[in-house]
Coordinates of C-alpha atoms in Angstrom, one line a residue:
X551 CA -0.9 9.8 -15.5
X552 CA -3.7 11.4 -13.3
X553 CA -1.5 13.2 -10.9
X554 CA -0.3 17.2 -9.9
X555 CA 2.2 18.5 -11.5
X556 CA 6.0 18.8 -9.9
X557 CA 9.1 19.6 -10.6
X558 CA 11.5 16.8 -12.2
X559 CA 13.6 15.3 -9.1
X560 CA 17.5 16.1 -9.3
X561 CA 20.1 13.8 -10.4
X562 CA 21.5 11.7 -7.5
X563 CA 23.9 9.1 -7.2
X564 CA 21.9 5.6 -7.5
X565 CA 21.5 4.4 -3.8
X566 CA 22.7 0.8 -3.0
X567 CA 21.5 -2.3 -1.1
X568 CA 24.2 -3.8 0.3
X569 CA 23.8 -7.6 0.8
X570 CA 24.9 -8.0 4.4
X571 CA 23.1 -11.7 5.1
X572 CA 26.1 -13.5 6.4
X573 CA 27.9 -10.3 8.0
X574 CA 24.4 -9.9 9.7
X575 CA 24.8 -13.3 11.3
X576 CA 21.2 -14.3 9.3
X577 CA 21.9 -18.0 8.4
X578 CA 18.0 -19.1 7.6
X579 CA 17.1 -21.6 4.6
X580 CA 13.5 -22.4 4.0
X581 CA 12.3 -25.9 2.8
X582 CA 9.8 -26.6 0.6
X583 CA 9.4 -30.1 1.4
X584 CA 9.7 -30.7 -2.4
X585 CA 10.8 -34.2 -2.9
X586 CA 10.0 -34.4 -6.3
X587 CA 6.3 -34.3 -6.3
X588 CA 5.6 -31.0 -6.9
X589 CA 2.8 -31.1 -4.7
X590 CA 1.2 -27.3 -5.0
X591 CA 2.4 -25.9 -1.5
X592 CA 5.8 -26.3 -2.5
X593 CA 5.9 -23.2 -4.5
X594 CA 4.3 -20.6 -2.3
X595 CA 6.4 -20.3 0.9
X596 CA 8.0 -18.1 3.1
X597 CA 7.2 -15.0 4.1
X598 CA 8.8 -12.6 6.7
X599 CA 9.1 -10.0 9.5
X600 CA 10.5 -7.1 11.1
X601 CA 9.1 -6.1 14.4
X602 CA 10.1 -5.3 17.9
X603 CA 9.9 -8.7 19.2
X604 CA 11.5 -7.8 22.4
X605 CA 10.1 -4.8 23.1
X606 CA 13.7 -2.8 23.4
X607 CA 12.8 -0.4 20.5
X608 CA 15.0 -2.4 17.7
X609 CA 13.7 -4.4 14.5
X610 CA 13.7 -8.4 15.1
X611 CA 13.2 -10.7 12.2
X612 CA 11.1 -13.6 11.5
X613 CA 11.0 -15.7 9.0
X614 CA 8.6 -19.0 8.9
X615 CA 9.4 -22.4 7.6
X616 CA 7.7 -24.8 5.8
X617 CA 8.5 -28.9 6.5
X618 CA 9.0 -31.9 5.1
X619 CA 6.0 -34.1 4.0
X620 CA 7.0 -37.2 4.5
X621 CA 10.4 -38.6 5.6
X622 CA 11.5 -37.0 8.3
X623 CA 14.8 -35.3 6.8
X624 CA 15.6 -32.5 9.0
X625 CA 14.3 -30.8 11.8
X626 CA 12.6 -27.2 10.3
X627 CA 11.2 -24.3 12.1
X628 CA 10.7 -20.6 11.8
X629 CA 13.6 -19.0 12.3
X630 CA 13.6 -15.7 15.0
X631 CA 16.4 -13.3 15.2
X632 CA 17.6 -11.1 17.7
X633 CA 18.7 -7.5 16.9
X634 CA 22.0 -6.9 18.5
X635 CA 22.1 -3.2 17.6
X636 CA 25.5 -3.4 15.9
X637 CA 24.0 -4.0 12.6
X638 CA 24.6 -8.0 13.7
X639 CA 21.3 -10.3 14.8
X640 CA 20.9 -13.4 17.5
X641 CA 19.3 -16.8 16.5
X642 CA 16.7 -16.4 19.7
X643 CA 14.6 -19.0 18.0
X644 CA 15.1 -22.3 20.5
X645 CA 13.0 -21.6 23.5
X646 CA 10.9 -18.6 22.1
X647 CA 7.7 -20.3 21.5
X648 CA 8.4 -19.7 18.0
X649 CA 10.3 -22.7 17.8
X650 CA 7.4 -25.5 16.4
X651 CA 7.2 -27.5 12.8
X652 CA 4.3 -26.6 10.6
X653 CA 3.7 -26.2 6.7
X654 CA 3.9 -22.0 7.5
X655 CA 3.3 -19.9 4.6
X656 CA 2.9 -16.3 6.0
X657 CA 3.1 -14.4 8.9
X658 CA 1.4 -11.1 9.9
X659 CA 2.0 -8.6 13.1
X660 CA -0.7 -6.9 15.3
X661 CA -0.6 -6.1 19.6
X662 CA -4.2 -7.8 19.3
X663 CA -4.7 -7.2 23.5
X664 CA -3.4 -3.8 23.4
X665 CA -0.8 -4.5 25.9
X666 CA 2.3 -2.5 24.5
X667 CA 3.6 -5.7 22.7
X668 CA 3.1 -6.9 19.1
X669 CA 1.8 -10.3 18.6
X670 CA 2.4 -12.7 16.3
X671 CA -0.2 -14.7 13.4
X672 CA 1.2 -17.5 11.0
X673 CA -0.5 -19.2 8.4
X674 CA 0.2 -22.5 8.3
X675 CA -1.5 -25.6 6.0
X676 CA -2.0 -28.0 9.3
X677 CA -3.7 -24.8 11.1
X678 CA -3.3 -21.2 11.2
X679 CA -1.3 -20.1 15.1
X680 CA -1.5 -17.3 16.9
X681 CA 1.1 -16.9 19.1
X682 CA 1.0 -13.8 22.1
X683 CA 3.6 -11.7 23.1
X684 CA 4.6 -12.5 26.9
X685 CA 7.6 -10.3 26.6
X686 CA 11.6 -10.4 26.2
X687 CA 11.2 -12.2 22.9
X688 CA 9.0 -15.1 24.4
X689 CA 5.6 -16.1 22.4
X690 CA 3.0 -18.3 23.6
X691 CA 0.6 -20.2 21.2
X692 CA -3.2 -19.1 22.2
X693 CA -4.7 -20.5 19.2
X694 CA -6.8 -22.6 20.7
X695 CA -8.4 -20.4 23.0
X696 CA -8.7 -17.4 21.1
X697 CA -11.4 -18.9 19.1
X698 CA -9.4 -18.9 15.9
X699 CA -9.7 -21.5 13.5
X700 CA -8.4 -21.6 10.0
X701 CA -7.0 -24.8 8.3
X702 CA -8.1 -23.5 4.8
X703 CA -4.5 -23.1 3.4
X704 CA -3.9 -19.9 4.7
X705 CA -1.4 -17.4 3.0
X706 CA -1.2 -13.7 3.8
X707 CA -2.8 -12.2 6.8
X708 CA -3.6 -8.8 8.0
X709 CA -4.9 -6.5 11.2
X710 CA -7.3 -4.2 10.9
X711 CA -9.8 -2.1 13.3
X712 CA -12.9 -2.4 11.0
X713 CA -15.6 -1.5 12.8
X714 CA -13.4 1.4 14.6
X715 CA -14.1 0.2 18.7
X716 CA -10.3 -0.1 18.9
X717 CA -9.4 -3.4 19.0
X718 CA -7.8 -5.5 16.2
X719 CA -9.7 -7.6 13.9
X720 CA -7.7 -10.0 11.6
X721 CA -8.5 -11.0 8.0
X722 CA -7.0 -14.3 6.4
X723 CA -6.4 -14.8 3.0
X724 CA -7.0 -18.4 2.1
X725 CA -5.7 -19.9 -1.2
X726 CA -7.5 -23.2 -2.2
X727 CA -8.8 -26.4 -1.6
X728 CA -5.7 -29.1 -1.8
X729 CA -4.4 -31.5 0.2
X730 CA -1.5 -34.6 -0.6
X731 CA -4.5 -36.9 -1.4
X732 CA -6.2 -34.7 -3.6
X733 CA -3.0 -33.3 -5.5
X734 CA -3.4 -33.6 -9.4
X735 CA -1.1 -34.4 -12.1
X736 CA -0.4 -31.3 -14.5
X737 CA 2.3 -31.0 -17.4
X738 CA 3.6 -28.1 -19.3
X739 CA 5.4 -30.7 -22.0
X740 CA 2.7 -33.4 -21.6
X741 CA 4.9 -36.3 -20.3
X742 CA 7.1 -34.7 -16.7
X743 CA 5.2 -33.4 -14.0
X744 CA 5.0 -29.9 -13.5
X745 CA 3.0 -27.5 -10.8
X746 CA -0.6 -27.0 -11.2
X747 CA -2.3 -23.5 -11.9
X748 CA -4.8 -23.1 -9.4
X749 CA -7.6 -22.9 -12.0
X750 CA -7.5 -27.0 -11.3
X751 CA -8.4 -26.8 -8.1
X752 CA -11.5 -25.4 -6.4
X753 CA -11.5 -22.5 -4.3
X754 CA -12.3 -21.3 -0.7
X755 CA -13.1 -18.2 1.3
X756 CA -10.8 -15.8 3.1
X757 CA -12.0 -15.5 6.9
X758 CA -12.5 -12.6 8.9
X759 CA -12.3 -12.6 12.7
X760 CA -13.7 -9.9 14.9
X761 CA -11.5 -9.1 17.8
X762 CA -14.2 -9.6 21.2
X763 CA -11.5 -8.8 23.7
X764 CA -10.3 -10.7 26.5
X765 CA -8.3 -13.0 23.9
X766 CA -11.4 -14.1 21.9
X767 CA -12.4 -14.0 18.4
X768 CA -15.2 -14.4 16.4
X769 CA -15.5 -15.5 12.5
X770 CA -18.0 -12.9 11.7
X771 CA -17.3 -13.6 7.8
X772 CA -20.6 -14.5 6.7
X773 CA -22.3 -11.7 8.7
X774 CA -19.6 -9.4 7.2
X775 CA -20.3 -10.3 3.6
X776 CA -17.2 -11.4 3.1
X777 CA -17.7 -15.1 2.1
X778 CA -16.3 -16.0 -1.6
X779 CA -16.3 -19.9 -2.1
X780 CA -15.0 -19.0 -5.4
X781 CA -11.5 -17.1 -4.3
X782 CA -7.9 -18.2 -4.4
X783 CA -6.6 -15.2 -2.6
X784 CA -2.7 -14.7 -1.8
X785 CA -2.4 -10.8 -0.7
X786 CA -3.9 -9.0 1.0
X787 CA -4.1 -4.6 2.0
X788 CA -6.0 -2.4 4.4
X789 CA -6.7 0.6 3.3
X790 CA -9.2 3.6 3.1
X791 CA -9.9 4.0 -0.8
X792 CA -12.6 6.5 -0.3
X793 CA -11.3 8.3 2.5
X794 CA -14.6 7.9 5.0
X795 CA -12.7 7.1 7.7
X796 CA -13.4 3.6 7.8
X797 CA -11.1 0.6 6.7
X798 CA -11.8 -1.3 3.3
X799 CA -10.2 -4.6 2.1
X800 CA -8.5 -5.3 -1.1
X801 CA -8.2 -8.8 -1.7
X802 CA -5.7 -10.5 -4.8
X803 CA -6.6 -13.5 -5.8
X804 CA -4.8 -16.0 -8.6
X805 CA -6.7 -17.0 -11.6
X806 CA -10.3 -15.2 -9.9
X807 CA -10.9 -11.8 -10.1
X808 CA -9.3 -9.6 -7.2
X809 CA -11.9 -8.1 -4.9
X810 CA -12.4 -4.8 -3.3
X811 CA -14.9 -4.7 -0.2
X812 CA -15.9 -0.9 1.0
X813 CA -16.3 -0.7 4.3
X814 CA -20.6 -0.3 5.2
X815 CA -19.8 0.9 8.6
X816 CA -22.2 -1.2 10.2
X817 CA -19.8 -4.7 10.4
X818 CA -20.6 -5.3 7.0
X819 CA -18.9 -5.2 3.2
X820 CA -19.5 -4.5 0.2
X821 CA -17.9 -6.2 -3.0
X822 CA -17.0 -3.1 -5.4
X823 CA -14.2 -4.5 -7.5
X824 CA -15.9 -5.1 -10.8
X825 CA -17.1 -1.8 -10.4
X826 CA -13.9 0.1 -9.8
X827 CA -12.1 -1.5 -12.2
X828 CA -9.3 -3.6 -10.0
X829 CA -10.9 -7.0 -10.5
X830 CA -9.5 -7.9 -13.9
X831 CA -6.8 -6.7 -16.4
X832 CA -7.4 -4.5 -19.2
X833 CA -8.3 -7.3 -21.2
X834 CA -11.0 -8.5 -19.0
X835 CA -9.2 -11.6 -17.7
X836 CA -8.5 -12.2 -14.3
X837 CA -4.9 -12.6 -13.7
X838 CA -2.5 -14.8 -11.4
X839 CA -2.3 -12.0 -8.9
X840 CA -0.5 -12.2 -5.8
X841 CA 1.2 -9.5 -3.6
X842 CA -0.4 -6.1 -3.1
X843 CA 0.2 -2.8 -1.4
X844 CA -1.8 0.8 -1.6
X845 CA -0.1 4.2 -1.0
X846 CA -0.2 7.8 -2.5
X847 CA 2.6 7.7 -4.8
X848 CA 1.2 11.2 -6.7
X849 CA 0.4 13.1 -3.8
X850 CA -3.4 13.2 -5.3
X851 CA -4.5 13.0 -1.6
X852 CA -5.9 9.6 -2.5
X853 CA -4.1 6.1 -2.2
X854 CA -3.4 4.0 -5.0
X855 CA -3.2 -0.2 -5.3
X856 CA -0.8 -2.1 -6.8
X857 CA -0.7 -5.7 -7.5
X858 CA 1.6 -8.2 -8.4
X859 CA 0.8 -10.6 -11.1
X860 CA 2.3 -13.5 -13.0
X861 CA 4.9 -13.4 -15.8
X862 CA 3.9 -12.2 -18.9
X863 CA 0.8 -10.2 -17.1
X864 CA 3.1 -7.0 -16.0
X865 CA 2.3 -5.4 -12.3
X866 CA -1.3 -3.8 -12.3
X867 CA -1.1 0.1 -10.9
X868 CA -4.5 1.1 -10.2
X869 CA -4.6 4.9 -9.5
X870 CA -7.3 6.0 -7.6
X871 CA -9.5 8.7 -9.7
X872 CA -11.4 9.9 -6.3
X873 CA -14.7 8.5 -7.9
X874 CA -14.8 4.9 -6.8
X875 CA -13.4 4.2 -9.9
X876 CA -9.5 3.0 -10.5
X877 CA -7.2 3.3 -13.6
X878 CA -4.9 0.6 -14.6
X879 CA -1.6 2.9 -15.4
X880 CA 1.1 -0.4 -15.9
X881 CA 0.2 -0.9 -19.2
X882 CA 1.2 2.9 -21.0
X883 CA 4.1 3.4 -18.1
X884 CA 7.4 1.6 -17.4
X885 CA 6.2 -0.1 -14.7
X886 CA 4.0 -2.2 -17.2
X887 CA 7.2 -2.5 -19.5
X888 CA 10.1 -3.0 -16.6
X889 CA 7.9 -5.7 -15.3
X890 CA 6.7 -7.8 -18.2
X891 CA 8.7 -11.2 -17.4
X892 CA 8.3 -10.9 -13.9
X893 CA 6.5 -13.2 -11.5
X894 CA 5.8 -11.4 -8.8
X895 CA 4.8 -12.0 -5.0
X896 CA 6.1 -9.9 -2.6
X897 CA 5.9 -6.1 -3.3
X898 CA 5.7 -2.5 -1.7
X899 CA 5.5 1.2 -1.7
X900 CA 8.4 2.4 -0.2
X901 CA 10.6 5.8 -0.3
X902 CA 14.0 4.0 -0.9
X903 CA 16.0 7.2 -1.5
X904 CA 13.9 9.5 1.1
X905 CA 12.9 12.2 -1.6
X906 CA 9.3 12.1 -0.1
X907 CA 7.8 10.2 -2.9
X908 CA 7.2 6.6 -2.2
X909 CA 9.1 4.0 -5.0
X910 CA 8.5 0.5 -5.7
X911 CA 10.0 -3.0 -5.0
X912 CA 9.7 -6.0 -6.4
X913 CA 10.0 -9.6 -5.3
X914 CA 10.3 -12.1 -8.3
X915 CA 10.9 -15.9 -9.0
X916 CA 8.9 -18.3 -11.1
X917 CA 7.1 -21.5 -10.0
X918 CA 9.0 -24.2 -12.1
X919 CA 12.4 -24.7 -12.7
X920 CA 12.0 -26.1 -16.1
X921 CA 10.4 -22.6 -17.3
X922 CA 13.0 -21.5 -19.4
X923 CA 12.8 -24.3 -21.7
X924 CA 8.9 -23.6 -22.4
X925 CA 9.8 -19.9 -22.4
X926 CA 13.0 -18.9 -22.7
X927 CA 12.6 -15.3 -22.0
X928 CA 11.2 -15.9 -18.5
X929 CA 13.8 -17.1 -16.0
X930 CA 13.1 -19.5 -13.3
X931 CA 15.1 -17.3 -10.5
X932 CA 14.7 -13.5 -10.9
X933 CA 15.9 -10.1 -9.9
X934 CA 14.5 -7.7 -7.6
X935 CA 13.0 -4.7 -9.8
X936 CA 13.1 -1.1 -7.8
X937 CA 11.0 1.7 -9.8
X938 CA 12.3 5.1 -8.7
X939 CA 9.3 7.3 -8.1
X940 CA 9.7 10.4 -10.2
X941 CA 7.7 13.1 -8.1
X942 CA 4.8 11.6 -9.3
X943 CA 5.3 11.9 -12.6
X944 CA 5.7 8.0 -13.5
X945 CA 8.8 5.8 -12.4
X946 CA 11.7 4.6 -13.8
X947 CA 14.1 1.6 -13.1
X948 CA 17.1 1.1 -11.2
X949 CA 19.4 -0.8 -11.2
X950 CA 19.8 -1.8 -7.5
X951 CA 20.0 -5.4 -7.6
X952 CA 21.9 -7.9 -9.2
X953 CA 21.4 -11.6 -7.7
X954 CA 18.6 -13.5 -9.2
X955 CA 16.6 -15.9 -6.7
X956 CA 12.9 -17.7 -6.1
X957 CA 12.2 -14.8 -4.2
X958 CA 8.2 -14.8 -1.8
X959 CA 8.2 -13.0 0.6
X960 CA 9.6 -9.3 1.1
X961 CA 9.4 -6.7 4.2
X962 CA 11.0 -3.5 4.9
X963 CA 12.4 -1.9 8.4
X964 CA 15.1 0.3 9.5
X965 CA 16.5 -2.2 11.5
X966 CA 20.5 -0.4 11.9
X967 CA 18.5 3.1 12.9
X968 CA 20.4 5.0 10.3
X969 CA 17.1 6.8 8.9
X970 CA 16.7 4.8 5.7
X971 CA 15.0 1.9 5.0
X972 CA 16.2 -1.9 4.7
X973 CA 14.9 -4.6 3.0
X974 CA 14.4 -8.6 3.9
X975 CA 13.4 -11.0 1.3
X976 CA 12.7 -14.6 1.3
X977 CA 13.1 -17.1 -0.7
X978 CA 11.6 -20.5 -1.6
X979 CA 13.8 -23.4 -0.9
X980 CA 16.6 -21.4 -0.2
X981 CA 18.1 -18.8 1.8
X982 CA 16.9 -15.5 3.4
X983 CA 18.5 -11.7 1.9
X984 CA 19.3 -8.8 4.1
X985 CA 19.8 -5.8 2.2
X986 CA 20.9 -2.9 3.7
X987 CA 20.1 0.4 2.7
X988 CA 23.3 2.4 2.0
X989 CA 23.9 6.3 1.4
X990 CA 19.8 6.3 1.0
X991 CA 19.4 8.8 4.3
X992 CA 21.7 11.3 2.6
X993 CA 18.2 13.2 2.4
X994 CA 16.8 14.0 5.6
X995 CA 14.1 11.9 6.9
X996 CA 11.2 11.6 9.9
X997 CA 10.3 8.4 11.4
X998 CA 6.8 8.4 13.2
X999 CA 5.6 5.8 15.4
X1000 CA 2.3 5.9 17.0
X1001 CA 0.5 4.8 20.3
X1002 CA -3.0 4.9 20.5
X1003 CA -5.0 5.3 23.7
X1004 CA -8.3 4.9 22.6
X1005 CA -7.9 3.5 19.4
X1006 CA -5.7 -0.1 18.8
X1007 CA -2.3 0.7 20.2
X1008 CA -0.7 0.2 17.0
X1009 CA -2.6 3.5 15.6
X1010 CA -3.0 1.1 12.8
X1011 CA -5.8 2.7 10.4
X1012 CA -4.3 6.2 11.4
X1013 CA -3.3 8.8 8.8
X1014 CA -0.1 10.2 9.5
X1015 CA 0.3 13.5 7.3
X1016 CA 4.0 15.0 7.2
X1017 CA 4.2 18.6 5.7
X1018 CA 7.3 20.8 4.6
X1019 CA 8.1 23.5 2.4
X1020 CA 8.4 20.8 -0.1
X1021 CA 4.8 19.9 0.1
X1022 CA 2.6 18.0 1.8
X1023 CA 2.7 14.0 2.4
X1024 CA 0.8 11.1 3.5
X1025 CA 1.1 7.4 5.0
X1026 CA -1.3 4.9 6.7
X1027 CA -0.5 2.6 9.1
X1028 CA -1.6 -0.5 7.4
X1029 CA -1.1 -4.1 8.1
X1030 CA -0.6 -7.3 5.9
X1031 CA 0.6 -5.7 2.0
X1032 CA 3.6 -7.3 0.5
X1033 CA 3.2 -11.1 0.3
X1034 CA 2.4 -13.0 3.2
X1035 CA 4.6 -10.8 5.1
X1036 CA 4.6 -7.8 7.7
X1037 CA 6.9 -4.4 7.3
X1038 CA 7.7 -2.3 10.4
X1039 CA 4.4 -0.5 11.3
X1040 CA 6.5 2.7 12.1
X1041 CA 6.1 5.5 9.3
X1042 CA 9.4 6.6 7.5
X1043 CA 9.0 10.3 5.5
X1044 CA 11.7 11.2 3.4
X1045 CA 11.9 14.8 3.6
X1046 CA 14.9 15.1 0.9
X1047 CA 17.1 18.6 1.9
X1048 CA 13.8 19.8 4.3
X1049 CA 15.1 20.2 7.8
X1050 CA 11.9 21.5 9.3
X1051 CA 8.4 20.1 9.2
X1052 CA 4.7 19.8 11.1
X1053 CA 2.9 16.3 11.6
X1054 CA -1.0 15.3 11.6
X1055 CA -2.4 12.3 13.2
X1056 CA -6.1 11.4 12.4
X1057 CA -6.6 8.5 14.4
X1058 CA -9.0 5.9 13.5
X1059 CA -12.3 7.4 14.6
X1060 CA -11.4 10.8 13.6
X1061 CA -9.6 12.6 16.6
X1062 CA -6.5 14.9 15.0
X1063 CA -3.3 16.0 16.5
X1064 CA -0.9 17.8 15.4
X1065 CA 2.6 18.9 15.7
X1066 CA 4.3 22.1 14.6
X1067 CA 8.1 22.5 13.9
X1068 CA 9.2 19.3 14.2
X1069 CA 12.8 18.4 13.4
X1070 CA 13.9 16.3 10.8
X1071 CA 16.0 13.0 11.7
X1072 CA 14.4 11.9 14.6
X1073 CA 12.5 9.0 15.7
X1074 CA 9.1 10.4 16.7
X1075 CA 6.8 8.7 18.8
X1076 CA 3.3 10.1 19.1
X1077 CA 0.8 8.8 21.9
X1078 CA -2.7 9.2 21.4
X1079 CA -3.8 12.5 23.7

């Protein structure tokens, strides 16, 4: 593995995640709609949330809902819950604006007006929403006067300030062409239905919308360079790959090869992917990918992508060289090995265990419940997989979870404020997990919000660098990653036994500030100067 060289990490006790759904007061169950049908939708729902709904400095949840096709068999929304700050949520949903029936597949967070309060974006198959924050947990669908318009089976979304004039731009990842009328007949034994790859049906372009201010947006995705009639794209990350300063887009789509668009700095994009290596597998195929997230797990300075892919493909870990070009590590690591009979979708960077080296999570579950007779070593409802990050000399597996599920999508948030960070997974046709992160803040930890001024208010597209005599570290606030799904945008640095350290904030457009002796176990919040 490309990376520096560190000292092997101590021997800890394994941290656990606790499941504390039901103790939590979370009672959510997600329908698919599936009456037998197996119409294509069916397998791709829900994602999930934490944010501040409320504005009152504590972790809310969302989680969206799909509905039934035809009969009318129950009454199904998205579900919005209420953090009670006793480790115990609220069902807020009735009355919050959030409260409406759609096909939803994914949901992604951004204060789009700059107003103090994060917004709310859901995909949806009947028409994408956008929903703004009027405050004390209340949303208020501007969809159709924001100028937004997406009904091209929408999936995972993200914010991003790409052309740096400090207002949020959004980028939708749209799947493929399908509706009930158009659904076709696939088998895996030749006589009973079964789901359809998406290689039978044609595909469509993801959208981008440029943020005009005063509510309005613009789909700017042909002048952007952005249009792919060709892509089937389910996850989506904003990152800066070549650090310029200037957002780029990764794109993973299912059965097509993945894209990577650098960032021209003039409104436009350039398609690099083939080029850096990240658009197919190491065979040259394109794989069934679907969740995606980008961090420095080496500490190379650089950040690294990795994808989640389709059982018997293994994860794809593409480490950044520093060239433009990316190096598929999976295969010759145990991540490729640990992940082989996984299907993944939702999936993150995170630093589980707060030794300052960001681990991974997994969220797994097959399409078909009849996949186990046709393979038997793949399982239709999976595990969880958690790589422990080894100072950035490869990862290992733990054991951290032990309930298999159809699991979609997956966000993280400290939502109890005990330092450490907790996990919310979703699952399709079934119920929402909690897990709470226990004994992982026995290592000291920083949590770093920002506020821009000039730039978005989120700070998202900032780099937040934390440094202690154990080296330095570094996050960006990034939207989207994950699967159809939105973590908190507040930065968590483990700092493992450092009590003291100093913090740097590039903000998008390049002003720095910085912060000297700053102690550990606090929740910092830095306002743009």
């Amino acid at each position: 593995m490309s990376c520096h060289k560190s000292p092997q990490p101590s021997v800890r006790a394994p941290v656990q995640f606790t499941d504390v759904t039901s103790q939590a007061n979370i009672h959510f169950l997600h329908n698919s709609g599936s009456e037998g049908k197996k119409w294509l939708p069916e397998t791709l729902g829900p994602g999930c949330a934490f944010f501040d709904a409320d504005g009152d400095g504590w972790l809310d949840i969302l989680i969206v809902n799909g509905k039934d096709w035809t009969e009318h068999r129950r009454h199904s929304t998205a579900a919005l819950y209420r953090n009670r700050h006793d480790g115990t949520f609220e069902d807020v949903t009735k009355g919050s604006g959030l409260d409406f029936e759609a096909y939803s597949l994914g949901v992604t967070i951004g204060d789009y007006d700059n107003d103090g309060l994060d917004d709310v974006y859901i995909t949806a198959l009947d028409g994408d929403r956008l929903f703004h924050n009027e405050g004390g947990g209340h949303f208020r669908d501007v969809t159709g006067e924001s100028g937004i318009h997406n009904v091209g089976f929408g999936t995972s979304a993200a914010w991003l300030d790409y052309d740096l004039d400090g207002k949020l731009d959004l980028f939708v990842a749209n799947y493929v062409q399908w509706t009930p009328q158009s659904d076709l007949w696939c088998s895996m034994d030749g006589s009973s239905k079964s789901y359809c790859t998406p290689e039978s049906y044609k595909g469509t372009s993801s959208k981008l919308y440029r943020n005009l201010g005063g509510g309005k947006f613009q789909d700017v995705t042909d002048q952007a360079g952005l249009a792919d009639p060709n892509g089937k794209s389910l996850g989506v990350v904003t990152f800066d790959y070549d650090g310029d300063g200037w957002t780029d887009i990764f794109v993973a789509n299912d059965t097509q090869p993945n894209k990577l668009y650098h960032n021209l700095k003039n409104g436009r994009f350039q398609e690099v992917g083939l080029a850096a290596g990240v658009a197919f597998g190491e065979d040259g195929v394109a794989r069934a990918a679907m969740g995606v997230d980008a961090a420095d797990y080496d500490r190379s300075g650089r950040p690294h992508l990795i994808v989640g892919n389709f059982s018997n493909q293994m994860l794809s870990l593409y480490h950044n060289e520093g060239n433009g070009l990316f190096v598929d590590e999976a295969p010759r690591s145990a991540v490729g090995r640990a992940s082989l009979l996984k299907l993944t979708f939702g999936l993150f960077f995170f630093d589980y265990d707060l030794d300052g080296f960001p681990d991974i999570l997994t969220a797994n579950g097959h399409l078909d419940q009849e996949i186990e007779q046709v393979q038997p070593k793949v399982r239709y409802r999976q595990t969880p997989l958690l790589l422990r990050n080894l100072h950035g000399a490869g990862f290992e597996e733990v054991n951290a979870f032990s309930e298999a599920m159809v699991a979609r999508g997956m966000a993280y948030g400290d939502y109890d404020h005990d330092g450490d960070l907790d996990v919310l997974i979703a699952t399709n046709n079934g119920p929402a997990h909690l897990y709470r992160n226990d004994q992982g803040n026995r290592n000291h930890w920083l949590s770093v919000k920002l506020r821009g001024t000039r730039s978005n208010r989120d700070g998202i597209g900032a780099v937040v660098r934390v440094t202690s005599a154990g080296g330095t570290q570094w996050q960006s606030v990034h939207s989207g990653s994950s699967y159809c799904s939105a973590s908190d945008l507040t930065l968590t640095f483990g700092l493992a036994d450092e009590k003291l350290a100093s913090v740097e904030v590039d903000w998008p457009g390049g002003e720095r500030q910085t912060l000297k002796d700053v102690a550990a176990g606090q929740r910092l919040v830095i306002q743009q100067q």
